[in-house]
mmCIF file of C-alpha atoms (C1' of nucleotides) in Angstrom:
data_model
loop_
_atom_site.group_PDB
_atom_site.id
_atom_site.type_symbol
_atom_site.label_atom_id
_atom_site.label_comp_id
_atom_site.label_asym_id
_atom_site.label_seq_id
_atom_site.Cartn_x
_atom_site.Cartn_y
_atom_site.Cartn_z
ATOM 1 C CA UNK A 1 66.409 69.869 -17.620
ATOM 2 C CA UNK A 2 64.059 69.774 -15.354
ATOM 3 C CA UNK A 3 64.174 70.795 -11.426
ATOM 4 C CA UNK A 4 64.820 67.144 -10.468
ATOM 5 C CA UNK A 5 64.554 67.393 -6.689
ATOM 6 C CA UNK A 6 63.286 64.885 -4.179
ATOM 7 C CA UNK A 7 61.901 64.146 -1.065
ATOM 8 C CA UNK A 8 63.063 61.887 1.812
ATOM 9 C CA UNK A 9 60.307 59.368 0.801
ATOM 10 C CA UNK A 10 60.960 59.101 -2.527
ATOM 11 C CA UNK A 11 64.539 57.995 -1.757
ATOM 12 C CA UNK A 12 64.292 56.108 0.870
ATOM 13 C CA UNK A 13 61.305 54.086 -1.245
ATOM 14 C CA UNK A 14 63.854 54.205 -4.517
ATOM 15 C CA UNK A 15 66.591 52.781 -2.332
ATOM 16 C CA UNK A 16 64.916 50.477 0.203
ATOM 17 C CA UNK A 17 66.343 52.236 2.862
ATOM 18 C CA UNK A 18 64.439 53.916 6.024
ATOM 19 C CA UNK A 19 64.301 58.081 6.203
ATOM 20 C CA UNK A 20 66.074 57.044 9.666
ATOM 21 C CA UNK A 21 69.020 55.905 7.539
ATOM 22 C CA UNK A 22 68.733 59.147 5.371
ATOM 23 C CA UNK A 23 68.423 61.728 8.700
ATOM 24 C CA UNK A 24 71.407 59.562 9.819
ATOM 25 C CA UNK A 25 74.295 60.486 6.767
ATOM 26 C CA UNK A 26 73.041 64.013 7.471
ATOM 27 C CA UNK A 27 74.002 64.029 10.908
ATOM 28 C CA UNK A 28 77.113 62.170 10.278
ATOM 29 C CA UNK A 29 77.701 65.450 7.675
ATOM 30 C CA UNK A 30 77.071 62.997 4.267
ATOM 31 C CA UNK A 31 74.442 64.486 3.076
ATOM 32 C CA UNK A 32 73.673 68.506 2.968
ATOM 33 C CA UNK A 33 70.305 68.620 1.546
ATOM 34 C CA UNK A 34 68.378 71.967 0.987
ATOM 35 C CA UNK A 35 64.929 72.610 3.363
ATOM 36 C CA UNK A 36 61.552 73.776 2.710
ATOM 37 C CA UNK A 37 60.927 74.702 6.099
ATOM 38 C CA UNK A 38 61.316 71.568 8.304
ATOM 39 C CA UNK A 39 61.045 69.461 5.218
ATOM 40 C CA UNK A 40 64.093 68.174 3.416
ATOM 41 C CA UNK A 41 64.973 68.627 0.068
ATOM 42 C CA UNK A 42 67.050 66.573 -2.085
ATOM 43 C CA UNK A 43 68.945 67.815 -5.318
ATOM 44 C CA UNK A 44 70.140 64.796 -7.957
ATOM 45 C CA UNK A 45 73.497 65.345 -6.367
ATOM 46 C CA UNK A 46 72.494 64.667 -3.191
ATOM 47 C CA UNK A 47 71.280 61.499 -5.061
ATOM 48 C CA UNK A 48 74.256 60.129 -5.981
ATOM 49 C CA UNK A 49 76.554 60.996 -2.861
ATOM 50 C CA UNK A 50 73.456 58.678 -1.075
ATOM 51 C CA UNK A 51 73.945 56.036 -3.851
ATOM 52 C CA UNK A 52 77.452 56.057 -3.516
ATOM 53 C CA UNK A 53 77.060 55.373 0.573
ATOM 54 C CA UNK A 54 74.210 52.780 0.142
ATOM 55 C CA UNK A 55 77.068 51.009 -2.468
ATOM 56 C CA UNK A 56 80.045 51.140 0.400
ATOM 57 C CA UNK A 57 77.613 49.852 2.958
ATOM 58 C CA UNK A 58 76.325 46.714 0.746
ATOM 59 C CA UNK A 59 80.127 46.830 0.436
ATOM 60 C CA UNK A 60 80.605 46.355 4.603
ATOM 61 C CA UNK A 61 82.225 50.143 4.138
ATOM 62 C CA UNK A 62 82.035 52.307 7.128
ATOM 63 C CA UNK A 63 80.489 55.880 6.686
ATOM 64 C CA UNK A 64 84.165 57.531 6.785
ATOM 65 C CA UNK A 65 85.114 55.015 4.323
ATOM 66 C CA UNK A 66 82.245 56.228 2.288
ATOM 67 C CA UNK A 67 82.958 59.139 2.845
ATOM 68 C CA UNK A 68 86.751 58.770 1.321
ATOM 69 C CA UNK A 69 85.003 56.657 -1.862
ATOM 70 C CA UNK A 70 83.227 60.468 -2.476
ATOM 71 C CA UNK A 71 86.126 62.432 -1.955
ATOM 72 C CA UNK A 72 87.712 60.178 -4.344
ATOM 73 C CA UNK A 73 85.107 60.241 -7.032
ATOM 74 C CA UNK A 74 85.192 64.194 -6.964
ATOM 75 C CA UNK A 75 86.679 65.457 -10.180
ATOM 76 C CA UNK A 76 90.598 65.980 -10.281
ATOM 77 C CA UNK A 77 90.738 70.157 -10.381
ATOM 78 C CA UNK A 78 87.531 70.619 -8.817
ATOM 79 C CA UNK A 79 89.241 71.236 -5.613
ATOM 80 C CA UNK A 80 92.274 73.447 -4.809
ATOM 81 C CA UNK A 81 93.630 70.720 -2.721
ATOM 82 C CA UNK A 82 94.492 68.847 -5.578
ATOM 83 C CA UNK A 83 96.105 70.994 -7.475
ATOM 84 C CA UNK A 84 99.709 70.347 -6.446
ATOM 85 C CA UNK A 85 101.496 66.981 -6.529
ATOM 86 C CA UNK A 86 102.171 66.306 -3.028
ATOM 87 C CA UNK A 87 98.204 66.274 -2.607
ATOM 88 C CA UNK A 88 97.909 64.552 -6.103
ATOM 89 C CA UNK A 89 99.844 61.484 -5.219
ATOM 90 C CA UNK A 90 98.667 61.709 -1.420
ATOM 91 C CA UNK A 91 95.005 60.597 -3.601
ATOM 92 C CA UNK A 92 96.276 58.508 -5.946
ATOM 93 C CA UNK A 93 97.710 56.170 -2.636
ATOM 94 C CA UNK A 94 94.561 56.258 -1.462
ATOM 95 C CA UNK A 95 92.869 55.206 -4.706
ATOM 96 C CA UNK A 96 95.320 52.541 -5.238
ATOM 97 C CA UNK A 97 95.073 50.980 -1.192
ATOM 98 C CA UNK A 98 91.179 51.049 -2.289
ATOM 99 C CA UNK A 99 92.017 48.847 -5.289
ATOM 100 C CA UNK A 100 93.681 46.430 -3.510
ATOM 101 C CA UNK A 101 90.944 46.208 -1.102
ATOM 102 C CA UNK A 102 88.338 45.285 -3.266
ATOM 103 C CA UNK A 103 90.705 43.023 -5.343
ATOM 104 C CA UNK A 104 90.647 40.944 -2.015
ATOM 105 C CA UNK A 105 86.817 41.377 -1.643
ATOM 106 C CA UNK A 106 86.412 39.805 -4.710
ATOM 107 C CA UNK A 107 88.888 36.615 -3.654
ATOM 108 C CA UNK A 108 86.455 36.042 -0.602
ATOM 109 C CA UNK A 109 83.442 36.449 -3.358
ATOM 110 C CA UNK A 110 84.601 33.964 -5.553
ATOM 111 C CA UNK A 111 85.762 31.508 -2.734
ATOM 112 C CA UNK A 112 82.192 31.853 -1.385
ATOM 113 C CA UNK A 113 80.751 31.382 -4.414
ATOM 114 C CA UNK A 114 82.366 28.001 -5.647
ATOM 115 C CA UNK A 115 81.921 26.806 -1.796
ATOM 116 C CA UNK A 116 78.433 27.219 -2.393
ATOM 117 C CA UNK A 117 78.018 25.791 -5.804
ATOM 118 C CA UNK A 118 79.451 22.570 -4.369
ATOM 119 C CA UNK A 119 76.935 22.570 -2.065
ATOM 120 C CA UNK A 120 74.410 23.002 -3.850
ATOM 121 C CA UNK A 121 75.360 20.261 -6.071
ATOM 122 C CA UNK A 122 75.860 17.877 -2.783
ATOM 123 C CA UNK A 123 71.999 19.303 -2.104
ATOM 124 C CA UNK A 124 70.731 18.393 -5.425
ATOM 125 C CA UNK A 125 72.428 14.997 -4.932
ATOM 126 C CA UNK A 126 71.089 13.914 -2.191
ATOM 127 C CA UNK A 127 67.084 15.039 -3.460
ATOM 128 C CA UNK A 128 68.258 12.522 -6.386
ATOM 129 C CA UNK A 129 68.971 9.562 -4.000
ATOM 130 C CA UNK A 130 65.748 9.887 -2.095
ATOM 131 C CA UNK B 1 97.898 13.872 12.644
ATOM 132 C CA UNK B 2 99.353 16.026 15.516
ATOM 133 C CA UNK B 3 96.985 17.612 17.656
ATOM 134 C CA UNK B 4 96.019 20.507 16.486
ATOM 135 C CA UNK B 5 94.780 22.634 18.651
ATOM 136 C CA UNK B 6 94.991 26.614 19.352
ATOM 137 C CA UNK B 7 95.279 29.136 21.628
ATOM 138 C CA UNK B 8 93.039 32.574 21.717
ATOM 139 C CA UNK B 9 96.206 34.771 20.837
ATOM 140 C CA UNK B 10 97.235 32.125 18.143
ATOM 141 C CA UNK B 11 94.264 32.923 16.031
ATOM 142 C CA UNK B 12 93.802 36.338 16.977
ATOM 143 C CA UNK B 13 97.361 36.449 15.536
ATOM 144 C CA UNK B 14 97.130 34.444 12.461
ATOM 145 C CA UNK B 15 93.504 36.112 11.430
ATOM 146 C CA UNK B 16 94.454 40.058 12.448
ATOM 147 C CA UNK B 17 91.395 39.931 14.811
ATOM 148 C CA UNK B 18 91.426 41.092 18.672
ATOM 149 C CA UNK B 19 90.792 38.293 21.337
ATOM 150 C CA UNK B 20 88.052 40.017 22.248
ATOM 151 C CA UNK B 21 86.056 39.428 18.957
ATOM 152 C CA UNK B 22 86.726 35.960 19.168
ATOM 153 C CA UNK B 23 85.813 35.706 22.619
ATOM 154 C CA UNK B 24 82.396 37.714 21.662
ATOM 155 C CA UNK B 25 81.870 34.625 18.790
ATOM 156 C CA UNK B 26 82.108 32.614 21.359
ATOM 157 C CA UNK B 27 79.147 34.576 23.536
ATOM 158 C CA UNK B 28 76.850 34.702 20.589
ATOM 159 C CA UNK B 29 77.107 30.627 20.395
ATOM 160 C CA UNK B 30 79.193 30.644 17.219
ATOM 161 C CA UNK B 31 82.671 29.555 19.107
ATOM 162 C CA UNK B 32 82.165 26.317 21.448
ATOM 163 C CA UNK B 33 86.100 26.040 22.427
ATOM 164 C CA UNK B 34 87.103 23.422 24.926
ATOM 165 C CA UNK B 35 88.637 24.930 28.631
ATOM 166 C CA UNK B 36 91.453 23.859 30.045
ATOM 167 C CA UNK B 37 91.112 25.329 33.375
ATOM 168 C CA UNK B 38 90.143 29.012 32.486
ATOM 169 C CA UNK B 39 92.332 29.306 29.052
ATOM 170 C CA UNK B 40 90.374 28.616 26.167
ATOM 171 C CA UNK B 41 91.628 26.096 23.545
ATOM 172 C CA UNK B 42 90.524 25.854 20.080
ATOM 173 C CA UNK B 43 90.381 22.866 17.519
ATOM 174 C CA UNK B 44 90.536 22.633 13.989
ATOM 175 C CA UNK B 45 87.307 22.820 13.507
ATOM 176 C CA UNK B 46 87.008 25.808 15.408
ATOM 177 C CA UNK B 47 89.546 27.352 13.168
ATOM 178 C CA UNK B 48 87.867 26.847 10.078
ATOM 179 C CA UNK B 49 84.636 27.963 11.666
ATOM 180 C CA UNK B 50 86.470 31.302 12.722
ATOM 181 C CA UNK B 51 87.800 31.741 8.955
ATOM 182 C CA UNK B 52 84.204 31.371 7.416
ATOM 183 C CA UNK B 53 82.914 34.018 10.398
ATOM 184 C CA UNK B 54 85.449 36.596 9.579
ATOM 185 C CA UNK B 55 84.915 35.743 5.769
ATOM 186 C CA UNK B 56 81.255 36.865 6.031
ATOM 187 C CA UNK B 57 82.298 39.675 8.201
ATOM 188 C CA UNK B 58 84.860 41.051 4.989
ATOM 189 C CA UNK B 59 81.814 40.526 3.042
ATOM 190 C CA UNK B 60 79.499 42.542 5.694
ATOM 191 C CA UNK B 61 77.639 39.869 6.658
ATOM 192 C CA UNK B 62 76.352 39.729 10.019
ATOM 193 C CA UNK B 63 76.654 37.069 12.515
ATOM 194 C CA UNK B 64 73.446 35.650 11.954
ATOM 195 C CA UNK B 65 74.209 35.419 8.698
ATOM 196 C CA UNK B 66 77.318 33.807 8.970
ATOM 197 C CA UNK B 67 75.956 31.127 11.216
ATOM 198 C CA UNK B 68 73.288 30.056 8.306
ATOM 199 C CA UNK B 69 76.647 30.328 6.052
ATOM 200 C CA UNK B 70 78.362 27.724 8.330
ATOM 201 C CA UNK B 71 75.392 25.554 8.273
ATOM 202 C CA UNK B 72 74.895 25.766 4.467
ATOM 203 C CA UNK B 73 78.564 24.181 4.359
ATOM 204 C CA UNK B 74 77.520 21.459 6.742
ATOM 205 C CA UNK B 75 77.506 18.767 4.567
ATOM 206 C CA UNK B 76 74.302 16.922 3.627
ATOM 207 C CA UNK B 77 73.662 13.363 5.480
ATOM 208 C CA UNK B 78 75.629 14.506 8.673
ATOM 209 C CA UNK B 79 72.559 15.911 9.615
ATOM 210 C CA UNK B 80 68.985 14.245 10.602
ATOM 211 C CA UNK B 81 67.436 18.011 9.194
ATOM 212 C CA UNK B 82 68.032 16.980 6.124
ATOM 213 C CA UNK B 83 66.849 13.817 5.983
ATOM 214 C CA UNK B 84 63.889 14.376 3.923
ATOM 215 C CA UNK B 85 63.198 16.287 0.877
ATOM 216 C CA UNK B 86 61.212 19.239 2.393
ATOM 217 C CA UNK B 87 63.903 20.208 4.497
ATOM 218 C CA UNK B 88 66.695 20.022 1.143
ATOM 219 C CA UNK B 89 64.124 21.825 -0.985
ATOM 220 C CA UNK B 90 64.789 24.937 2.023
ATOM 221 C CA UNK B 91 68.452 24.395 2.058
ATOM 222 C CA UNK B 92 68.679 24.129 -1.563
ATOM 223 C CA UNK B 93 66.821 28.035 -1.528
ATOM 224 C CA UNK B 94 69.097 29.352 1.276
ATOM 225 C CA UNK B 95 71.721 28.614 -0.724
ATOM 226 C CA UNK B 96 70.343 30.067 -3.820
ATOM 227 C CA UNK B 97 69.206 32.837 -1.988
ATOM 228 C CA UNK B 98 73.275 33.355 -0.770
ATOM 229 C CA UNK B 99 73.971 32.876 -4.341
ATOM 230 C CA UNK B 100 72.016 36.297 -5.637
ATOM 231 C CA UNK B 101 73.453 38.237 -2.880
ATOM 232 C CA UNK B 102 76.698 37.648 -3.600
ATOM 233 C CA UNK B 103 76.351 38.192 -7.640
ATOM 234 C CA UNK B 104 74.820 41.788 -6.677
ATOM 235 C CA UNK B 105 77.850 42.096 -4.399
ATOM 236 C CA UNK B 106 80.448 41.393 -7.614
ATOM 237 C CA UNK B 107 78.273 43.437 -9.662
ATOM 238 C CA UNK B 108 79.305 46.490 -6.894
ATOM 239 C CA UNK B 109 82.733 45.626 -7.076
ATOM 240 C CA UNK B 110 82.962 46.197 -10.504
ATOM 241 C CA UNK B 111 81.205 49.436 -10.931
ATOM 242 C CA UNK B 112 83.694 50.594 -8.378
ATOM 243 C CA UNK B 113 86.521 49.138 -9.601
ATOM 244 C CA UNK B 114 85.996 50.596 -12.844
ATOM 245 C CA UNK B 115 85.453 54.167 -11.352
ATOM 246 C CA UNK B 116 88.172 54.157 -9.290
ATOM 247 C CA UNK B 117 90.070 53.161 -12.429
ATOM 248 C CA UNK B 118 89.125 55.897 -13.762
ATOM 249 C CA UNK B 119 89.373 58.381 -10.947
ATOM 250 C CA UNK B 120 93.312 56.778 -11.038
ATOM 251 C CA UNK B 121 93.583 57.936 -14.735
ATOM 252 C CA UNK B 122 92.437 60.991 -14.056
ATOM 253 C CA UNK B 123 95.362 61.665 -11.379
ATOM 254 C CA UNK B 124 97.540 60.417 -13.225
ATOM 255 C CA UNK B 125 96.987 62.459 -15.846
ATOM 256 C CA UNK B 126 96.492 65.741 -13.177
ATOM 257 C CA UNK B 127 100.413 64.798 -12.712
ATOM 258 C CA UNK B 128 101.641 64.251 -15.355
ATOM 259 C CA UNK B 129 100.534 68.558 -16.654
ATOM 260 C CA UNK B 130 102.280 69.685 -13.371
ATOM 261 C "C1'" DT C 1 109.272 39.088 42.344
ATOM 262 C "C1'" DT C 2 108.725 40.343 37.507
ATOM 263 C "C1'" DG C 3 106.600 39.344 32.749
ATOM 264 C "C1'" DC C 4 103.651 37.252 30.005
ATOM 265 C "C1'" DT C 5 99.266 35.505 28.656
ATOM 266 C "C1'" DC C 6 95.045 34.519 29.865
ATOM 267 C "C1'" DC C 7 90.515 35.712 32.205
ATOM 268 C "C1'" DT C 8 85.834 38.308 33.433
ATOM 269 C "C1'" DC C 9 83.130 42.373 33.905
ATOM 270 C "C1'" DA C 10 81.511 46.574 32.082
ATOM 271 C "C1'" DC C 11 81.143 50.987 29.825
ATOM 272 C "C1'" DG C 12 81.812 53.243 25.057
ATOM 273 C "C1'" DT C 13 81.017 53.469 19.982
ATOM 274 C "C1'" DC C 14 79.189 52.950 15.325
ATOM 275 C "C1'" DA C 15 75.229 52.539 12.321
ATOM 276 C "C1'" DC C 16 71.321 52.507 12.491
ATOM 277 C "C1'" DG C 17 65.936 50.454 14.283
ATOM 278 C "C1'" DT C 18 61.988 51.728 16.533
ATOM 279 C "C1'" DG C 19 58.622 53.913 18.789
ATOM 280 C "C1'" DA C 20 56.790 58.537 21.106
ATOM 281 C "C1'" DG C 21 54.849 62.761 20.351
ATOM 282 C "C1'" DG C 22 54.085 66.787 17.443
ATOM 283 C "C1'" DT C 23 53.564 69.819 12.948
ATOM 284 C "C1'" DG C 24 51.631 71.257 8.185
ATOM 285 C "C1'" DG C 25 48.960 71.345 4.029
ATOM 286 C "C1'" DC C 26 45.535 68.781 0.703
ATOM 287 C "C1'" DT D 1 38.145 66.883 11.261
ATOM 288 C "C1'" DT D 2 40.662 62.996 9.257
ATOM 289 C "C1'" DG D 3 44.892 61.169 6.712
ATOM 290 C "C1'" DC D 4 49.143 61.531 5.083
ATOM 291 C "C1'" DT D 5 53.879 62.784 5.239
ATOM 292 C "C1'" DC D 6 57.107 65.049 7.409
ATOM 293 C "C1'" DC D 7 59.694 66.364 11.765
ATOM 294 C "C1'" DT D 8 62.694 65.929 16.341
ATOM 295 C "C1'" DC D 9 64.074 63.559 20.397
ATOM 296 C "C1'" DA D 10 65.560 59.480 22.606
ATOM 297 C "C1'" DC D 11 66.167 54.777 24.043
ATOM 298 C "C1'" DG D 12 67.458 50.023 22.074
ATOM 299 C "C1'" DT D 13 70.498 46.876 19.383
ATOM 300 C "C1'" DC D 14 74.395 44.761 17.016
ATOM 301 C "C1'" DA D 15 79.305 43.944 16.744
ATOM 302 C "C1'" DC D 16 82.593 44.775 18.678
ATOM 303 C "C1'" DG D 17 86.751 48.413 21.114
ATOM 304 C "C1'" DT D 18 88.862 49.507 25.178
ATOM 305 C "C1'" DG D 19 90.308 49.795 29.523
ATOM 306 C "C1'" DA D 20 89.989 47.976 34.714
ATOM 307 C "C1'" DG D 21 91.273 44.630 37.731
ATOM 308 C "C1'" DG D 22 92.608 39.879 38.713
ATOM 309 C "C1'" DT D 23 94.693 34.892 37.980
ATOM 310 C "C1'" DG D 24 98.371 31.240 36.781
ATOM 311 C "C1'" DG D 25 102.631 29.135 35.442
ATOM 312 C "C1'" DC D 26 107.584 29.723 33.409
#
DNA sequence: TTGCTCCTCACGTCACGTGAGGTGGC
DNA sequence: TTGCTCCTCACGTCACGTGAGGTGGC
């Protein structure tokens, strides 16, 4: 494939987010991209550690959160740490606490959501009557 | 009906929220509790205005947000602003508006659930070749 | 008097927004 | 030279956290 690298713009213009935002993970130690000089320059994987952040913040996630959600998503085996099972079931916890976060997410979602279909029916009720 | 009425610790308790965070609801004009003396006290109503704040907060809304949430629930009629049909046709929107959001918002939860599903099944499988 | 709960500043923090001022190559 | 995109400070903002210091009634 291809080199498939990109620039600050192109991101933050793919992912409606300001370079400010971008600059920001990479002081916070998120994001590690490569430089031409001053310039920045992002690899695809770089790409999706920014696209799993920009998911945990439309999420209400914190960066450390975020940055747990990556750690998470890295392949079992990839990293020494996991290899024994002390470590393994340290991460599975973590994965399952996770779970039942979002699980609960999803209640407030779906409460919202009905909430707001009633009153939107109310809404459309009263345009009837006028 | 009893009176029910509440004191700042009360809900702090019952919602796992510091006083101060209420008390800073209460700054930004989302909180109007009655006084008694200096002590704050809470009605019902505040209560239920407290649960859809901290609602929106779970969901990463911000306050602003959550105030045009509160009024969206307001039902129709109680108000004079939505007497007529111009001012419906704009609440009807908001609330269709709210609506999107929070089917983008499941749509995240479910790309994540599924992925930490799988990161789980990977583990699990990590420990089970130990 | 001692505890407890409440109160009001007020400074700190997190996740950026928003200029200010400057650099580099088509 | 002019534009464009990039850069680094650095101060501002939002939503609180976290003491500091003080009050009031059992």
């Amino acid at each position: 494939m291809a080199s498939s690298s990109y620039t600050i713009s192109e991101l933050a213009s793919e992912f409606e987010v300001t370079t400010r935002t971008i600059r920001f993970y990479e002081d916070k130690g998120l994001l590690t991209p490569k430089r031409d000089g001053q310039r920045r320059i992002y690899s695809a994987s770089d790409r999706v550690r920014l696209i799993l952040i920009l998911r945990g913040r439309r999420l209400g996630f914190s960066l450390d959160e975020s940055r747990e959600i990556i750690d998470l998503y890295d392949p079992v085996g990839q990293r020494t740490s996991h290899s024994n099972a002390k470590q393994l079931t340290r991460y599975l916890e973590k994965i399952q606490l996770k779970q039942s976060a979002l699980a609960k997410q999803l209640k407030d979602i779906k409460v919202m959501q009905k909430e707001l279909k009633q009153a939107e029916l109310r809404c459309l009720d009263a345009l009837k009557n006028i």
